[in-house]
Amino acid sequence: MDKGKSWRLFLLWLAFAAVILWACLSVAGAFLGADRARDMFNSPALAMFWLVFFCLLLAALVLLPGMLLRPGSLLMHLGTMVILGGAMWGSEKGHEVAREKLGIDKPREGYMLLFPGQVSGELCSQDGRHIVGQLPFEVQNKGFGVEYYPSGPWSLVLGFPVPAARDQEQWRMMPIAWKVGQEFRLPGTNIYGKVLEYLPAAAPVYANAASQPASARADANSDRAAMKLALWRGSQPPVETWLIPTKDPDKTGLTLEDLVGPAMGEGGACIGLFRPHRDTKAYKTDTAVRAGSQEMLRQTIEVNHPLHFGGYHVYQMPIYQKGQRFTILRAVSDNGLYAVFAGFAMVMAGLVWQCWIVPVAGHFRRRRHGH
Amino acid sequence: MAIKHSPEALMVYLAMSLWLISAVARLMGRWACNGAPATRKVLRGLGEALFAAGCLVVAIAFTMRWRSIGRPPLQTMYEVLMALGVAMYPVWLFCRHVLGARGTAGASVIGIAVLVPVGFVLRDGSEPLNPLLQSPLFVPHVALYLLGYVVLILAAMQVAGCLTMGVGVAMYRPDARAGNLRSKSQELEALGHRLVLLGFPLLIAGLLLGAVWGKMAWGDYWNWDPKELWSLATALVYIAYLHFRAVFGTRYHWLNAALVVIGAIALLVTLWVSMSSVFKSVHAYAA
């Protein structure tokens, strides 16, 4: 076997081993979990592996001249190199090298927590504890909101206080199946009830400057429901009342004793109206990009619809807790982005050529020649 | 395990029954009717028709699901496996008539295996699409992966025969029968290779679309998520196979076949990751 051929065979076995090793490392990483896998694949040991892999791809182009004659193979290997190069350039290490060697001082990524009206270009770490850099522009939060999918009807719930340890009170909650006009019994009591009216979107109606609403009216702009109940104990005449959230937008309740009088064993039981779980449809931040006092761009940022400006993409983070007014955005540098996308396109083009077009063309060529 | 009573579930059970009868008919046509070619032809035709009918029934169930939730049903594992069931017959038809694949009975059995979790294990509840999934890349990413999975599992089915014949060759060597087995084995391996050439670009397209989607959604191509890593491992097994075959051709065709089967096993693990509590994954969308 001539030396060239034995080198090529050695290279191919090395490539085969590298691919198998990479597959095994991926499986190991899957068992370690995302955070530990990230640390493993970004460790100095694996940085060497990436370098060796890159060199193997380069060596393939040099030592396998046949590769240059096969456009599919060439595109796939070149494309992989372009992806690796772009990903390295866009990595934290790549930004450090750009800063030290080329004087390009650009933070790779960071987070911004912006209250309504706040303008900032400062990026902080994910835990918010330290500043990691400054964007070349500023972002203003002109309004943050969460949209929800329409939810089902509100839940009617009976709650019993249960004394817990250290005199803290907990509640045992029991849902009540309800339908407008249908009678029900409150479990564990001799109280009966009926839902007289249900308004999925309602506003409270106050009588004579009272602190509690006397009734409710339909209001399409409201996100709170209201329910008119009739409750009675035994043969007593029913007491009618409205349940509508006022202080807490998600729930309201009334003590049964206040409504239908005291009874043994109920111990402060309440009847409540609770908002059902709502699925989030969208997180939206209306933003303005500012350079000095000038507004350069206005855009609503949503998940899957980032803002692109000044060499950065700014993403909406899907983070929200009840009562939260601020928005959390993440900015990521564009370094290497277009190289990676170009590499993806090259790999796909090479695959389609090598795996689909070449075999099909070969088949038709053989048929034409009568094989 | 529980039996469901919804119209969708009943359609799934019907499809499974049709595919079971299809597999039995095809196998009877192959093995039990050596002296009756007309009967064999009828049984094989019946098997084919029932395979197609089962696919139509699953497609109806899939359409019913689509209409009830108002979007392509590809979010939960229940929906994904149902979609795999829909893709089974059309993909098989293409592989058989264009690429020469064999084993309609085997394809029916794979279809049944895919629908068993849909019919008996997975919950059929649906959830609204969360903001991360509201992307134009969602459907192409999942659909390409599904098509790739079907083709690559069928490829493994082709070469599985190659591996069992390898045992036969080892036992009969150097008998003349070993020569017959070897050439049949190479034929199956070549069939498997054609299917891998079809399915592998679909797998890679799904992987790369996922990376683009990740970049558009939260700024990272890759999150080192267990499902992503298993998908990558699957792709790398097939890359290793293609490199090995490119260098050594069919000289070690049993090893080629083994790599294709290992790739299919990795693919099945990738599917299972979504349902498993062993791996904590952002892709855990099993209902």
mmCIF file of C-alpha atoms in Angstrom, chain A residues 84-273:
data_model
loop_
_atom_site.group_PDB
_atom_site.id
_atom_site.type_symbol
_atom_site.label_atom_id
_atom_site.label_comp_id
_atom_site.label_asym_id
_atom_site.label_seq_id
_atom_site.Cartn_x
_atom_site.Cartn_y
_atom_site.Cartn_z
ATOM 1 C CA LEU A 84 -17.732 25.224 13.828
ATOM 2 C CA GLY A 85 -15.833 28.399 12.952
ATOM 3 C CA GLY A 86 -18.926 30.576 13.272
ATOM 4 C CA ALA A 87 -19.918 28.959 16.582
ATOM 5 C CA MET A 88 -16.381 29.450 17.942
ATOM 6 C CA TRP A 89 -16.360 33.105 16.816
ATOM 7 C CA GLY A 90 -19.722 33.651 18.510
ATOM 8 C CA SER A 91 -18.737 31.920 21.751
ATOM 9 C CA GLU A 92 -17.585 33.609 24.949
ATOM 10 C CA LYS A 93 -14.004 32.674 24.135
ATOM 11 C CA GLY A 94 -14.381 34.059 20.643
ATOM 12 C CA HIS A 95 -15.501 37.412 22.036
ATOM 13 C CA GLU A 96 -12.518 37.422 24.402
ATOM 14 C CA VAL A 97 -10.158 36.824 21.478
ATOM 15 C CA ALA A 98 -11.879 39.588 19.476
ATOM 16 C CA ARG A 99 -11.463 41.940 22.435
ATOM 17 C CA GLU A 100 -7.787 41.123 23.044
ATOM 18 C CA LYS A 101 -6.524 40.713 19.486
ATOM 19 C CA LEU A 102 -8.793 42.934 17.404
ATOM 20 C CA GLY A 103 -9.917 45.519 19.936
ATOM 21 C CA ILE A 104 -13.607 44.694 19.394
ATOM 22 C CA ASP A 105 -15.077 45.223 22.840
ATOM 23 C CA LYS A 106 -18.501 43.670 22.645
ATOM 24 C CA PRO A 107 -20.261 41.709 25.370
ATOM 25 C CA ARG A 108 -21.429 38.342 24.088
ATOM 26 C CA GLU A 109 -24.726 38.272 25.935
ATOM 27 C CA GLY A 110 -26.538 39.619 28.952
ATOM 28 C CA TYR A 111 -29.908 40.313 30.495
ATOM 29 C CA MET A 112 -31.885 43.505 31.055
ATOM 30 C CA LEU A 113 -34.617 43.988 33.625
ATOM 31 C CA LEU A 114 -36.619 47.023 32.602
ATOM 32 C CA PHE A 115 -39.513 48.648 34.424
ATOM 33 C CA PRO A 116 -42.117 50.552 32.379
ATOM 34 C CA GLY A 117 -40.532 53.659 30.928
ATOM 35 C CA GLN A 118 -37.014 52.640 31.953
ATOM 36 C CA VAL A 119 -34.198 53.129 29.425
ATOM 37 C CA SER A 120 -31.004 51.143 29.695
ATOM 38 C CA GLY A 121 -28.192 49.594 27.690
ATOM 39 C CA GLU A 122 -26.593 47.821 30.612
ATOM 40 C CA LEU A 123 -26.366 44.054 30.506
ATOM 41 C CA CYS A 124 -26.201 41.942 33.622
ATOM 42 C CA SER A 125 -25.514 38.297 34.323
ATOM 43 C CA GLN A 126 -28.335 35.747 34.435
ATOM 44 C CA ASP A 127 -28.501 35.920 38.222
ATOM 45 C CA GLY A 128 -28.586 39.701 38.029
ATOM 46 C CA ARG A 129 -25.654 40.045 40.421
ATOM 47 C CA HIS A 130 -23.111 41.758 38.221
ATOM 48 C CA ILE A 131 -22.853 43.908 35.123
ATOM 49 C CA VAL A 132 -21.337 42.116 32.135
ATOM 50 C CA GLY A 133 -21.248 44.937 29.620
ATOM 51 C CA GLN A 134 -22.971 47.732 27.769
ATOM 52 C CA LEU A 135 -24.893 47.615 24.511
ATOM 53 C CA PRO A 136 -23.947 50.151 21.801
ATOM 54 C CA PHE A 137 -27.536 51.441 22.088
ATOM 55 C CA GLU A 138 -30.265 51.672 24.738
ATOM 56 C CA VAL A 139 -33.586 49.935 25.008
ATOM 57 C CA GLN A 140 -36.688 51.522 26.531
ATOM 58 C CA ASN A 141 -39.570 49.516 27.932
ATOM 59 C CA LYS A 142 -42.693 51.280 26.694
ATOM 60 C CA GLY A 143 -45.036 48.633 28.025
ATOM 61 C CA PHE A 144 -44.935 44.981 29.008
ATOM 62 C CA GLY A 145 -47.900 42.666 29.037
ATOM 63 C CA VAL A 146 -48.846 39.028 29.114
ATOM 64 C CA GLU A 147 -51.644 37.658 26.961
ATOM 65 C CA TYR A 148 -53.588 34.594 27.993
ATOM 66 C CA TYR A 149 -55.668 32.089 26.128
ATOM 67 C CA PRO A 150 -59.385 32.223 26.936
ATOM 68 C CA SER A 151 -59.942 30.077 29.992
ATOM 69 C CA GLY A 152 -62.942 28.116 31.162
ATOM 70 C CA PRO A 153 -65.502 29.293 33.709
ATOM 71 C CA TRP A 154 -64.334 30.288 37.161
ATOM 72 C CA SER A 155 -64.355 27.686 39.923
ATOM 73 C CA LEU A 156 -66.749 27.731 42.849
ATOM 74 C CA VAL A 157 -64.945 26.403 45.905
ATOM 75 C CA LEU A 158 -65.850 25.609 49.509
ATOM 76 C CA GLY A 159 -62.969 26.203 51.895
ATOM 77 C CA PHE A 160 -62.591 24.949 55.486
ATOM 78 C CA PRO A 161 -59.835 26.388 57.691
ATOM 79 C CA VAL A 162 -57.598 23.630 59.046
ATOM 80 C CA PRO A 163 -55.376 24.516 61.988
ATOM 81 C CA ALA A 164 -51.791 23.592 61.097
ATOM 82 C CA ALA A 165 -48.619 23.564 63.212
ATOM 83 C CA ARG A 166 -47.769 26.713 65.221
ATOM 84 C CA ASP A 167 -51.327 28.068 64.924
ATOM 85 C CA GLN A 168 -50.921 28.826 61.255
ATOM 86 C CA GLU A 169 -54.080 28.365 59.264
ATOM 87 C CA GLN A 170 -54.356 26.277 56.174
ATOM 88 C CA TRP A 171 -57.368 25.747 54.016
ATOM 89 C CA ARG A 172 -58.971 22.539 52.787
ATOM 90 C CA MET A 173 -60.538 23.415 49.484
ATOM 91 C CA MET A 174 -63.358 21.474 47.861
ATOM 92 C CA PRO A 175 -64.539 22.340 44.361
ATOM 93 C CA ILE A 176 -68.272 22.532 43.793
ATOM 94 C CA ALA A 177 -69.691 21.352 40.481
ATOM 95 C CA TRP A 178 -72.002 24.113 39.331
ATOM 96 C CA LYS A 179 -74.329 25.046 36.501
ATOM 97 C CA VAL A 180 -76.558 28.081 36.273
ATOM 98 C CA GLY A 181 -79.962 27.159 37.684
ATOM 99 C CA GLN A 182 -78.829 23.834 39.139
ATOM 100 C CA GLU A 183 -79.100 23.219 42.884
ATOM 101 C CA PHE A 184 -76.100 21.902 44.824
ATOM 102 C CA ARG A 185 -75.233 21.070 48.401
ATOM 103 C CA LEU A 186 -72.098 22.362 50.127
ATOM 104 C CA PRO A 187 -70.210 19.227 51.274
ATOM 105 C CA GLY A 188 -70.034 18.709 55.031
ATOM 106 C CA THR A 189 -72.789 21.252 55.735
ATOM 107 C CA ASN A 190 -76.570 21.503 55.637
ATOM 108 C CA ILE A 191 -76.323 24.466 53.286
ATOM 109 C CA TYR A 192 -77.802 24.355 49.797
ATOM 110 C CA GLY A 193 -77.166 26.708 46.958
ATOM 111 C CA LYS A 194 -77.920 27.612 43.383
ATOM 112 C CA VAL A 195 -76.053 29.748 40.843
ATOM 113 C CA LEU A 196 -78.581 32.306 39.648
ATOM 114 C CA GLU A 197 -76.368 34.199 37.241
ATOM 115 C CA TYR A 198 -72.790 33.967 35.901
ATOM 116 C CA LEU A 199 -71.013 36.824 34.125
ATOM 117 C CA PRO A 200 -67.662 35.738 32.583
ATOM 118 C CA ALA A 201 -66.556 39.386 32.298
ATOM 119 C CA ALA A 202 -67.991 41.682 34.926
ATOM 120 C CA ALA A 203 -67.461 44.885 36.887
ATOM 121 C CA PRO A 204 -68.632 45.491 40.479
ATOM 122 C CA VAL A 205 -71.561 47.789 41.177
ATOM 123 C CA TYR A 206 -71.451 49.680 44.468
ATOM 124 C CA ALA A 207 -74.474 51.126 46.192
ATOM 125 C CA ASN A 208 -74.271 54.373 48.194
ATOM 126 C CA ALA A 209 -70.477 54.486 48.669
ATOM 127 C CA ALA A 210 -70.395 51.047 50.268
ATOM 128 C CA SER A 211 -67.040 49.306 50.497
ATOM 129 C CA GLN A 212 -68.371 45.983 49.232
ATOM 130 C CA PRO A 213 -70.105 45.630 45.849
ATOM 131 C CA ALA A 214 -73.849 45.167 45.964
ATOM 132 C CA SER A 215 -74.043 43.545 42.557
ATOM 133 C CA ALA A 216 -72.211 43.230 39.242
ATOM 134 C CA ARG A 217 -72.768 44.148 35.630
ATOM 135 C CA ALA A 218 -71.375 42.728 32.426
ATOM 136 C CA ASP A 219 -68.228 44.499 31.264
ATOM 137 C CA ALA A 220 -66.455 43.193 28.160
ATOM 138 C CA ASN A 221 -63.240 44.985 29.140
ATOM 139 C CA SER A 222 -63.006 43.233 32.483
ATOM 140 C CA ASP A 223 -60.960 40.070 33.031
ATOM 141 C CA ARG A 224 -62.880 39.138 36.186
ATOM 142 C CA ALA A 225 -65.998 37.021 36.436
ATOM 143 C CA ALA A 226 -68.964 37.450 38.774
ATOM 144 C CA MET A 227 -71.483 35.019 40.122
ATOM 145 C CA LYS A 228 -74.869 35.570 41.772
ATOM 146 C CA LEU A 229 -75.618 32.876 44.345
ATOM 147 C CA ALA A 230 -78.594 31.903 46.402
ATOM 148 C CA LEU A 231 -77.730 30.048 49.627
ATOM 149 C CA TRP A 232 -80.054 28.650 52.243
ATOM 150 C CA ARG A 233 -79.900 26.390 55.246
ATOM 151 C CA GLY A 234 -82.654 23.793 55.618
ATOM 152 C CA SER A 235 -86.053 25.396 55.205
ATOM 153 C CA GLN A 236 -84.821 28.970 55.669
ATOM 154 C CA PRO A 237 -85.504 31.455 52.879
ATOM 155 C CA PRO A 238 -82.557 31.769 50.461
ATOM 156 C CA VAL A 239 -80.050 34.605 50.799
ATOM 157 C CA GLU A 240 -78.822 36.079 47.545
ATOM 158 C CA THR A 241 -75.346 37.478 47.151
ATOM 159 C CA TRP A 242 -72.788 38.341 44.487
ATOM 160 C CA LEU A 243 -69.264 36.975 44.351
ATOM 161 C CA ILE A 244 -66.912 39.270 42.401
ATOM 162 C CA PRO A 245 -63.181 39.822 42.953
ATOM 163 C CA THR A 246 -62.275 43.366 43.947
ATOM 164 C CA LYS A 247 -58.975 43.497 45.872
ATOM 165 C CA ASP A 248 -57.452 40.273 44.500
ATOM 166 C CA PRO A 249 -58.077 39.967 40.757
ATOM 167 C CA ASP A 250 -58.007 36.191 40.889
ATOM 168 C CA LYS A 251 -60.324 35.267 43.750
ATOM 169 C CA THR A 252 -62.904 36.366 46.252
ATOM 170 C CA GLY A 253 -64.762 34.684 49.105
ATOM 171 C CA LEU A 254 -67.441 35.166 51.710
ATOM 172 C CA THR A 255 -67.820 33.524 55.125
ATOM 173 C CA LEU A 256 -70.839 31.237 55.252
ATOM 174 C CA GLU A 257 -71.649 32.331 58.806
ATOM 175 C CA ASP A 258 -72.123 35.934 57.573
ATOM 176 C CA LEU A 259 -74.494 34.760 54.883
ATOM 177 C CA VAL A 260 -76.692 32.049 56.388
ATOM 178 C CA GLY A 261 -75.981 32.366 60.078
ATOM 179 C CA PRO A 262 -73.840 30.280 62.440
ATOM 180 C CA ALA A 263 -73.935 26.488 62.696
ATOM 181 C CA MET A 264 -71.968 23.858 64.556
ATOM 182 C CA GLY A 265 -68.881 22.397 62.939
ATOM 183 C CA GLU A 266 -68.441 24.865 60.084
ATOM 184 C CA GLY A 267 -65.727 26.815 61.898
ATOM 185 C CA GLY A 268 -65.235 29.774 59.565
ATOM 186 C CA ALA A 269 -65.960 27.963 56.286
ATOM 187 C CA CYS A 270 -66.037 30.188 53.225
ATOM 188 C CA ILE A 271 -67.425 30.009 49.754
ATOM 189 C CA GLY A 272 -65.140 31.393 47.072
ATOM 190 C CA LEU A 273 -64.896 32.168 43.391
#
